[in-house]
PDB file of C-alpha atoms in Angstrom:
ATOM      1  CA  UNK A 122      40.322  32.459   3.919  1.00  0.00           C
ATOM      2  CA  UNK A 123      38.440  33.025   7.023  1.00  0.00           C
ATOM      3  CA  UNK A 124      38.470  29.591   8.780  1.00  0.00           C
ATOM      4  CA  UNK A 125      41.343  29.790  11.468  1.00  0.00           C
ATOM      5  CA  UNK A 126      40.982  26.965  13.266  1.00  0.00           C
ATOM      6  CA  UNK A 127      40.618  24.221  10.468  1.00  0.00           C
ATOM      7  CA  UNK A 128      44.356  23.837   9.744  1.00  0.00           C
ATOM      8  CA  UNK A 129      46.309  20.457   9.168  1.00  0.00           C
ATOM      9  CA  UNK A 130      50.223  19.756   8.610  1.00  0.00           C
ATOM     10  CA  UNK A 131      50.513  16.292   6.770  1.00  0.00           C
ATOM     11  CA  UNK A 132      54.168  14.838   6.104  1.00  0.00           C
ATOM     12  CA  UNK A 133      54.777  12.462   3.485  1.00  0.00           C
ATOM     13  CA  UNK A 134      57.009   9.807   4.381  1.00  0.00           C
ATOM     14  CA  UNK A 135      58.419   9.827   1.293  1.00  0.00           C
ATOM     15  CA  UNK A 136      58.851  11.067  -2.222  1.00  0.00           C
ATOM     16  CA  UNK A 137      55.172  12.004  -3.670  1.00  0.00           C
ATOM     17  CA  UNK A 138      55.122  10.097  -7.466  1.00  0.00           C
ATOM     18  CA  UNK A 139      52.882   7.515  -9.192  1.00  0.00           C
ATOM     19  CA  UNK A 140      53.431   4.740  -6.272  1.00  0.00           C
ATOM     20  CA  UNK A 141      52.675   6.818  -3.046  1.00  0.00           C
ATOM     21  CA  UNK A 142      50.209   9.657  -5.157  1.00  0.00           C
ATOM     22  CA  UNK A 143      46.671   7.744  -4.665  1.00  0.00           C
ATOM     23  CA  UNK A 144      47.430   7.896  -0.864  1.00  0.00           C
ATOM     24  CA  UNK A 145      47.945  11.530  -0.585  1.00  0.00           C
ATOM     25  CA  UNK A 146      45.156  12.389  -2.508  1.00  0.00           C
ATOM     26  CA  UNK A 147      43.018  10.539  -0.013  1.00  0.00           C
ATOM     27  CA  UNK A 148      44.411  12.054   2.591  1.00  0.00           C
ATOM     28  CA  UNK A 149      44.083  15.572   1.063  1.00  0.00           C
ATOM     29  CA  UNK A 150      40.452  14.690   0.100  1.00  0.00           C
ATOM     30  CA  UNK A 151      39.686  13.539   3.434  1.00  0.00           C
ATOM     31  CA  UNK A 152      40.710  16.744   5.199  1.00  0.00           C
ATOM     32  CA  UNK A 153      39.031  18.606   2.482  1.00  0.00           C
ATOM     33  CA  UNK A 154      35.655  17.108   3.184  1.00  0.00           C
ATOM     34  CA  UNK A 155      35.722  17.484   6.581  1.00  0.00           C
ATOM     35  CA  UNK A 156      36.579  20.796   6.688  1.00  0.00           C
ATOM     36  CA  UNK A 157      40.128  21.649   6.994  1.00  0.00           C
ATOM     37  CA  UNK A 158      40.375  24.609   4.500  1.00  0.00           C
ATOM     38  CA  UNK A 159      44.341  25.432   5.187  1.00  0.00           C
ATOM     39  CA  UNK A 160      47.191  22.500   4.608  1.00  0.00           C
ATOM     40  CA  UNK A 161      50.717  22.449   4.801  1.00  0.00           C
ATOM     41  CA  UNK A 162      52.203  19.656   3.194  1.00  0.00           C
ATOM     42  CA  UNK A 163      56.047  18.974   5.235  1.00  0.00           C
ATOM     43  CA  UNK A 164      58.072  17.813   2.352  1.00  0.00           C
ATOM     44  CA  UNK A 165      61.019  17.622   5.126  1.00  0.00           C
ATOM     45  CA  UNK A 166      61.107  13.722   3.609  1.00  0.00           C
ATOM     46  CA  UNK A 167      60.288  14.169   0.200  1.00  0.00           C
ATOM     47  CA  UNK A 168      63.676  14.249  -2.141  1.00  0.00           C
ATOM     48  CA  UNK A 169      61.435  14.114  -5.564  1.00  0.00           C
ATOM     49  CA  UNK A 170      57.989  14.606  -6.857  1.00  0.00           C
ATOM     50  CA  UNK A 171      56.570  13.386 -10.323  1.00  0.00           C
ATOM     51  CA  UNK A 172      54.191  14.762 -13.069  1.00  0.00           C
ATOM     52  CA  UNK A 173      51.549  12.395 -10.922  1.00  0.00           C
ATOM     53  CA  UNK A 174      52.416  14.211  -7.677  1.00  0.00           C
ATOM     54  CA  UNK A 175      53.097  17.524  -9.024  1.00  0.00           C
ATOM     55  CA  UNK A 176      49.443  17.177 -10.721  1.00  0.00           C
ATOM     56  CA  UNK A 177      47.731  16.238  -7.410  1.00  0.00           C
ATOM     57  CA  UNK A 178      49.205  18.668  -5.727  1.00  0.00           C
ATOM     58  CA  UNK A 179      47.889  21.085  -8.635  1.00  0.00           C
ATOM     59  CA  UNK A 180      44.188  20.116  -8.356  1.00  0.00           C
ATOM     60  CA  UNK A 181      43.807  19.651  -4.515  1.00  0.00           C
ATOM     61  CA  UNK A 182      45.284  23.877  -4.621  1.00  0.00           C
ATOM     62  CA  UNK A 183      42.955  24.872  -7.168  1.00  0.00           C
ATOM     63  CA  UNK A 184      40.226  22.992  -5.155  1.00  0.00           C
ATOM     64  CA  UNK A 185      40.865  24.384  -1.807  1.00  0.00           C
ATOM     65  CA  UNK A 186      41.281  28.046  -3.569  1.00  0.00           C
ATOM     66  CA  UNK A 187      37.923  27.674  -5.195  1.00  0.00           C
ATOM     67  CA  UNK A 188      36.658  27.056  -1.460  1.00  0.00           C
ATOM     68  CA  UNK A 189      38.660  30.226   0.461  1.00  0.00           C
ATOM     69  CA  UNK A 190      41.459  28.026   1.761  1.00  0.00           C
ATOM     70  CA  UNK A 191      44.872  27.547   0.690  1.00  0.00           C
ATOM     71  CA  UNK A 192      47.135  24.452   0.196  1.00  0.00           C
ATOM     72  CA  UNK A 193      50.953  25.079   0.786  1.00  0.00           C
ATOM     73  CA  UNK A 194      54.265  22.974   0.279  1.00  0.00           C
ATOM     74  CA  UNK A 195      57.010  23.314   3.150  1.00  0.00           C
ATOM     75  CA  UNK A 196      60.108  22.460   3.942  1.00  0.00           C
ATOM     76  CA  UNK A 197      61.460  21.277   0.143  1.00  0.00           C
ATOM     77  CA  UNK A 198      64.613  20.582  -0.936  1.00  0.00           C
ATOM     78  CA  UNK A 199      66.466  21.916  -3.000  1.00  0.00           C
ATOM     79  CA  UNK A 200      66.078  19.923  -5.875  1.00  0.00           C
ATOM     80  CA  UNK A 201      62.062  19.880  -5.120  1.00  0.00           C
ATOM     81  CA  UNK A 202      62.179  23.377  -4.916  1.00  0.00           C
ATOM     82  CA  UNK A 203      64.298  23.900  -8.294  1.00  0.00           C
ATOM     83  CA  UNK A 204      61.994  21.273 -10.010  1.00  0.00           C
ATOM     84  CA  UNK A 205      58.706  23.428  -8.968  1.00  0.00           C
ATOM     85  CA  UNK A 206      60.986  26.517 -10.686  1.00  0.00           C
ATOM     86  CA  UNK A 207      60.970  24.887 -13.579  1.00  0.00           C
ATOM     87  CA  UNK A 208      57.617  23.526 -13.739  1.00  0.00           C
ATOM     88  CA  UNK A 209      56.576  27.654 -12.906  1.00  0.00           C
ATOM     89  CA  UNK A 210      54.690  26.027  -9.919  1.00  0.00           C
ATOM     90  CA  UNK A 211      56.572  28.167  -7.117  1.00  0.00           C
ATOM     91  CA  UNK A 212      53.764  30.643  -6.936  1.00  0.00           C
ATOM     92  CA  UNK A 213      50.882  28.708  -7.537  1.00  0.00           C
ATOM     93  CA  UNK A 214      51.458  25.956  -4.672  1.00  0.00           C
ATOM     94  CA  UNK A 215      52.913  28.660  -2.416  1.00  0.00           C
ATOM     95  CA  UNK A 216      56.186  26.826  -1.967  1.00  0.00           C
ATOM     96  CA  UNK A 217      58.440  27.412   1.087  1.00  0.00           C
ATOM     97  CA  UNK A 218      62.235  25.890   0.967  1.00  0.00           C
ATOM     98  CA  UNK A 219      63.489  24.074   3.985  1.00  0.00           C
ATOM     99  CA  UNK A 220      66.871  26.060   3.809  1.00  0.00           C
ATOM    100  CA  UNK A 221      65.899  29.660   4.121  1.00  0.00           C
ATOM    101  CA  UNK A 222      68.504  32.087   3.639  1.00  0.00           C
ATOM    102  CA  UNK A 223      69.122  34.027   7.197  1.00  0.00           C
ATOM    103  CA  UNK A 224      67.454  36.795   8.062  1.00  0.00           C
ATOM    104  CA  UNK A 225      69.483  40.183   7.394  1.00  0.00           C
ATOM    105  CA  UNK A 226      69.926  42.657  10.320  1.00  0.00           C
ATOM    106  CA  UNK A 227      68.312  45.626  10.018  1.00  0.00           C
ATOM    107  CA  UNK A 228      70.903  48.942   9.210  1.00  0.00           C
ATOM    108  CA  UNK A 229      71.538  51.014  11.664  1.00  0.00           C
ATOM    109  CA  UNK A 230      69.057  53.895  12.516  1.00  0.00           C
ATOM    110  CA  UNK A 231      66.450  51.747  10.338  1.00  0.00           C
ATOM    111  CA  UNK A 232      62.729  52.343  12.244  1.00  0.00           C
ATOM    112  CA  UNK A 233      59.371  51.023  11.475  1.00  0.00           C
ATOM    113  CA  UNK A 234      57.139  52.241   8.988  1.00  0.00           C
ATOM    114  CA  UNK A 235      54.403  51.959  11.944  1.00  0.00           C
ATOM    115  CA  UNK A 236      54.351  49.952  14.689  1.00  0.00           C
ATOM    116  CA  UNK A 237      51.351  48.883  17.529  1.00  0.00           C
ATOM    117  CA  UNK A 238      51.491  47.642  20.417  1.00  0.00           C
ATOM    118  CA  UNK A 239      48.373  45.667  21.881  1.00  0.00           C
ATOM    119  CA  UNK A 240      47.294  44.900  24.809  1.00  0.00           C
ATOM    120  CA  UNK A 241      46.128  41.252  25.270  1.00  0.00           C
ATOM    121  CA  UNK A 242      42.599  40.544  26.868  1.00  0.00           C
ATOM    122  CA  UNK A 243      42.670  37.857  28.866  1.00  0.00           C
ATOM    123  CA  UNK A 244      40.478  33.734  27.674  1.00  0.00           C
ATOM    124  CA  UNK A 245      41.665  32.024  24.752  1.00  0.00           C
ATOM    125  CA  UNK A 246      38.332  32.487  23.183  1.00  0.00           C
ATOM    126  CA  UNK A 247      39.935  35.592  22.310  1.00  0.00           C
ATOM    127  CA  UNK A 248      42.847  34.519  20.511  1.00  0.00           C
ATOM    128  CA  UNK A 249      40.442  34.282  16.525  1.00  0.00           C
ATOM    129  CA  UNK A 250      39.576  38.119  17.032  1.00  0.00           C
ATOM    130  CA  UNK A 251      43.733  38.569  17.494  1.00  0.00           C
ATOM    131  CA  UNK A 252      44.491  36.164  14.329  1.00  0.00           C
ATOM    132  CA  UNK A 253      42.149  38.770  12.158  1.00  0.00           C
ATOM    133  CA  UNK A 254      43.498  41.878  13.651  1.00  0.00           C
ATOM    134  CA  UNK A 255      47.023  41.098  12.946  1.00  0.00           C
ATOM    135  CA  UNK A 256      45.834  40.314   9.161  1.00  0.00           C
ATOM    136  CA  UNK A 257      44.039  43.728   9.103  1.00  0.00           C
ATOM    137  CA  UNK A 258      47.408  45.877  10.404  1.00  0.00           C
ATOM    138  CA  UNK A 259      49.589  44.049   7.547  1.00  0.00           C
ATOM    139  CA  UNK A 260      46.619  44.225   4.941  1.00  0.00           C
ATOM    140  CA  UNK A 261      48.355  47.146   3.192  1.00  0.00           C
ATOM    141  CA  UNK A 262      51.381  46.038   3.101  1.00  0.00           C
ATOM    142  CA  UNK A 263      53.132  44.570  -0.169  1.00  0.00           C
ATOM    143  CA  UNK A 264      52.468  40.452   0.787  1.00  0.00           C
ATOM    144  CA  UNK A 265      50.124  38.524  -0.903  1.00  0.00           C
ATOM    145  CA  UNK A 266      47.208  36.974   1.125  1.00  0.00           C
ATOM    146  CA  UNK A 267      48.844  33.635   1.407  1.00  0.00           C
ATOM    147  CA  UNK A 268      51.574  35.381   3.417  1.00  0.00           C
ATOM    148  CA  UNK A 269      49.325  37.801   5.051  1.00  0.00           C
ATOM    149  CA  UNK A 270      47.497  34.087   6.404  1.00  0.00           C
ATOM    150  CA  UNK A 271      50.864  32.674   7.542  1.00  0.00           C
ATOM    151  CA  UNK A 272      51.475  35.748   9.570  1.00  0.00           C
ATOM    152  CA  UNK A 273      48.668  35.993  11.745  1.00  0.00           C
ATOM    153  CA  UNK A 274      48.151  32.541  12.011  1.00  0.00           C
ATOM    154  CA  UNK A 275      51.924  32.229  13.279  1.00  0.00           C
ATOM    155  CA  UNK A 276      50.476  35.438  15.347  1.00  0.00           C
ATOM    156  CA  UNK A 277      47.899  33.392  16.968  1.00  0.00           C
ATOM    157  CA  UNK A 278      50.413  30.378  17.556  1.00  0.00           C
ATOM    158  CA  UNK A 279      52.152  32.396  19.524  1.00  0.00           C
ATOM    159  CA  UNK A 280      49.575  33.815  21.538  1.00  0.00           C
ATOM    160  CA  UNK A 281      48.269  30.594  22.040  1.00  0.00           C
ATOM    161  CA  UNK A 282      51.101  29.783  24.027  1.00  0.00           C
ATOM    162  CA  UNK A 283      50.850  32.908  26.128  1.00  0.00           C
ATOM    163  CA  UNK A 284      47.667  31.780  26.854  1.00  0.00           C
ATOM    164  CA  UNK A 285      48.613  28.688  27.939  1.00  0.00           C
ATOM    165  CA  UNK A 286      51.317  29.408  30.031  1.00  0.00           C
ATOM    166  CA  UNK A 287      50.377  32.872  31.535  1.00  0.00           C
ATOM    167  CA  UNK A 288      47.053  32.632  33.488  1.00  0.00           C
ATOM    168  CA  UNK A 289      45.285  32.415  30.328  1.00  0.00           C
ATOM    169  CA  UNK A 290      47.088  35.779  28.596  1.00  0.00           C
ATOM    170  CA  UNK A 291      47.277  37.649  32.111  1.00  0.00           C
ATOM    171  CA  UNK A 292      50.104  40.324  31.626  1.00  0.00           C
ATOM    172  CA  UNK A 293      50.303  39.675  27.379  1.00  0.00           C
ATOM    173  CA  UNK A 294      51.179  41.924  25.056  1.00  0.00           C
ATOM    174  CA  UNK A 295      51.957  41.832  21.352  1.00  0.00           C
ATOM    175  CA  UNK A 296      53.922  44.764  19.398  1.00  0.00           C
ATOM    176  CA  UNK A 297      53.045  44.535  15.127  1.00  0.00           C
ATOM    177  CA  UNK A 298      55.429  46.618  13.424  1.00  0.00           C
ATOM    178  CA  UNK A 299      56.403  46.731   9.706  1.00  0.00           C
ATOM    179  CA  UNK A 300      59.905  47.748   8.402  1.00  0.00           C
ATOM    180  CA  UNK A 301      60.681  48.645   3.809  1.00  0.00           C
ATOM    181  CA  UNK A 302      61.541  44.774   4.027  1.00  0.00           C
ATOM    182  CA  UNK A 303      59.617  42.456   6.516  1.00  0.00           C
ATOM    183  CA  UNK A 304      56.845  42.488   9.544  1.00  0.00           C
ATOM    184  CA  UNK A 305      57.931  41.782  12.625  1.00  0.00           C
ATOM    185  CA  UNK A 306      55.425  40.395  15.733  1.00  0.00           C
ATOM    186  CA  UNK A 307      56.464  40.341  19.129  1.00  0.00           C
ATOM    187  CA  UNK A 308      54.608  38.426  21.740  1.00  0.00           C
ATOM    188  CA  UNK A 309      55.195  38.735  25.683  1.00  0.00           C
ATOM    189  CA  UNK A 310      53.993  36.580  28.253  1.00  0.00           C
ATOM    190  CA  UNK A 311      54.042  36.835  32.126  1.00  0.00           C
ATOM    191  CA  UNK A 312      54.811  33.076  32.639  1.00  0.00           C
ATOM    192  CA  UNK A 313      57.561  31.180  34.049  1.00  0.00           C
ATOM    193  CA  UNK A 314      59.940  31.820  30.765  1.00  0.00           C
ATOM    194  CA  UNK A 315      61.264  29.933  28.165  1.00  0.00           C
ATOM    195  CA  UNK A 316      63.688  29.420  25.890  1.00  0.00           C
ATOM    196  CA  UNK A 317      65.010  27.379  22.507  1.00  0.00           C
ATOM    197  CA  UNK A 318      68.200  27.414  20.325  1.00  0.00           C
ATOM    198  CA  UNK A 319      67.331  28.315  16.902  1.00  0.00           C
ATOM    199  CA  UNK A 320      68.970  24.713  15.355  1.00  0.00           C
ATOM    200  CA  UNK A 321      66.948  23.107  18.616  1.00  0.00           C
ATOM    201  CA  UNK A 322      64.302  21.009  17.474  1.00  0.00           C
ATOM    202  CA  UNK A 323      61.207  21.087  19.825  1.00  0.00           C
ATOM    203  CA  UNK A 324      59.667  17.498  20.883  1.00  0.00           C
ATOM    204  CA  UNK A 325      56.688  17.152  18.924  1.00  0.00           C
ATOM    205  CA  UNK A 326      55.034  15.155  21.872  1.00  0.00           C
ATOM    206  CA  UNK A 327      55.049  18.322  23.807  1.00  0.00           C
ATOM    207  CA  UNK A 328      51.682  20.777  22.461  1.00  0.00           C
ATOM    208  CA  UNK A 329      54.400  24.204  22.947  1.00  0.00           C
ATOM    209  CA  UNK A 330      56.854  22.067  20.820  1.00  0.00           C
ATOM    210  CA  UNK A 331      54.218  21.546  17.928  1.00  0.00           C
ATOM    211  CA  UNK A 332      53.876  25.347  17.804  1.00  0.00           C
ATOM    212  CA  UNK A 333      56.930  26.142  18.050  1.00  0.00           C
ATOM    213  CA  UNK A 334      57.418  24.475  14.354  1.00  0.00           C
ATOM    214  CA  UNK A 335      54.206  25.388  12.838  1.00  0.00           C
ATOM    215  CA  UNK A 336      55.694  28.767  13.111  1.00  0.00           C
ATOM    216  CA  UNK A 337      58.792  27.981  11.958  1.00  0.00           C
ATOM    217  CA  UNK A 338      57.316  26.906   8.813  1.00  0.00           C
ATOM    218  CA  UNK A 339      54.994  29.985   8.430  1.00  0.00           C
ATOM    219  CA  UNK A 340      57.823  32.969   8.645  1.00  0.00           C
ATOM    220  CA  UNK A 341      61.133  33.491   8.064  1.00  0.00           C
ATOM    221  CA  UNK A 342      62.695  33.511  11.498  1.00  0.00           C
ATOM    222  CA  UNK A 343      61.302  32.204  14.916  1.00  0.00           C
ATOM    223  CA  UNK A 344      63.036  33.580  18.272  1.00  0.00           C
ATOM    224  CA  UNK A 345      62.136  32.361  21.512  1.00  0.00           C
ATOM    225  CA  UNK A 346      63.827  33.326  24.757  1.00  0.00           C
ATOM    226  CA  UNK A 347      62.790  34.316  28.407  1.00  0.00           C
ATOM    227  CA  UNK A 348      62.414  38.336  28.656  1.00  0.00           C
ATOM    228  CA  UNK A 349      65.319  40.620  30.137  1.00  0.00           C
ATOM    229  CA  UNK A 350      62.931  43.251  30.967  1.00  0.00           C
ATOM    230  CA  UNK A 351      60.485  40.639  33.567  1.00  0.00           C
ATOM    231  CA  UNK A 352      59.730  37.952  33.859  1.00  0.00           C
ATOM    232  CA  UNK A 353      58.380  35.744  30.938  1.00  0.00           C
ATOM    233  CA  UNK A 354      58.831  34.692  27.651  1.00  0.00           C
ATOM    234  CA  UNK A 355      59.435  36.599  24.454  1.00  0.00           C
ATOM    235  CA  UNK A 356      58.812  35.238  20.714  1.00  0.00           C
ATOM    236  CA  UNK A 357      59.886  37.656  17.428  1.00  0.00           C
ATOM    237  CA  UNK A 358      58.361  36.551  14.419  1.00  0.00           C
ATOM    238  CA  UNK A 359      59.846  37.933  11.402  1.00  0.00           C
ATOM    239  CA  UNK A 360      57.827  37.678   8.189  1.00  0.00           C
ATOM    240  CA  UNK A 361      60.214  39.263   5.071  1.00  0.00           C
ATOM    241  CA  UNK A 362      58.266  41.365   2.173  1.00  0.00           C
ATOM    242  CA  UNK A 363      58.249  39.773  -1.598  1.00  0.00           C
ATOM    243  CA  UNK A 364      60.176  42.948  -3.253  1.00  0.00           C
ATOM    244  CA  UNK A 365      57.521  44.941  -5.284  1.00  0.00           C
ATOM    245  CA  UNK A 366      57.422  44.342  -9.176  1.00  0.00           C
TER     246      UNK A 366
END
């Protein structure tokens, strides 16, 4: 996958079978040809999905794989997500459940694997050359690419904010470090600070706010508070490894 930029999130307003599936497929097909190459599809209102839906869903994947992208299913249910086990589509439409089990703290005297901390050069034009770094630090670790995409490009959300609200990155820095069980990504800003709960849902009017949830659907926990150590904000990504084979 190696177009960053052309991402979309669609949300179905409801549940994806025979009645609502021409629409998506449009939609899909629309992005598609003008050259998004990496959708999420927020299934935060979607309680079922038929053969019809499961099957568009299918082909619109395969097609997007075929081209280097990726098309990914977020925020299911429970049911949806027990009804893609069954079907043994979990994998192949790289399914993400809205109710995530919590993250588990890390034992005691637990320490990275590696860890690097980067200093971050100032202009947002920038921020693509960050994105593939991040992806080339994890690329040995056990995560499969469609993980290894959500990382970095939760990376780059967050750096995008730093951008924004610290004099264009002025002051940034971002720590990578890998642990036996997850990656964790640490980005520092030098602006004003902020801070959300993690049940706080950001206004999606606001650009931060839209961020803010993109990441939450990439990774497995999203923390965002002002900095103890100056002043600023601090976000900790937490991405956790599939357990090897």
């Amino acid at each position: 996958m190696n177009e960053w930029n052309d991402i979309a999130v669609i949300t179905p307003t409801g549940d994806i079978d025979i009645s609502t599936v021409a629409s998506l497929r449009d939609q899909i097909d629309a992005l598609v040809a003008s050259g998004v190459r990496r959708i999420l599809v927020n299934c935060k209102g979607v309680t079922f999905i038929d053969s019809s839906g499961l099957a568009c869903l299918l082909s619109r994947s395969r097609r997007l794989a075929q081209m280097g992208g990726l098309l990914s299913l977020v925020n299911t249910s429970p049911g949806v997500t027990r009804s893609m086990q069954i079907a043994r589509l979990i994998d192949a439409l790289h399914v993400t459940a809205a109710a995530r089990p919590p993250v588990p703290l890390l034992k005691p005297g637990v320490m990275p694997l590696w860890s690097k901390s980067i200093s971050i050069q100032r202009g947002v034009e920038n921020l693509g050359y960050y994105r593939h770094r991040v992806s080339d630090m994890i690329s040995a670790l056990h995560m499969d690419d469609s993980d290894r995409f959500d990382v970095a490009l939760a990376a780059g959300e967050a750096l995008s904010n730093a951008y924004d609200h610290a004099n264009g990155g002025e002051g940034c820095m971002m720590l990578v470090a890998a642990y036996p069980d997850r990656v964790v990504v640490e980005v520092r800003d030098s602006g004003q600070g902020f801070e959300i709960a993690a049940d706080e849902e950001p206004d999606e009017s606001e650009e931060r706010g839209r961020g803010i949830k993109l990441m939450r659907m990439l990774v497995d926990s999203v923390e965002v508070r002002r900095r103890e150590d100056a002043r600023g904000t601090l976000v900790r990504l937490i991405k956790l490894l599939k357990p090897a084979a």
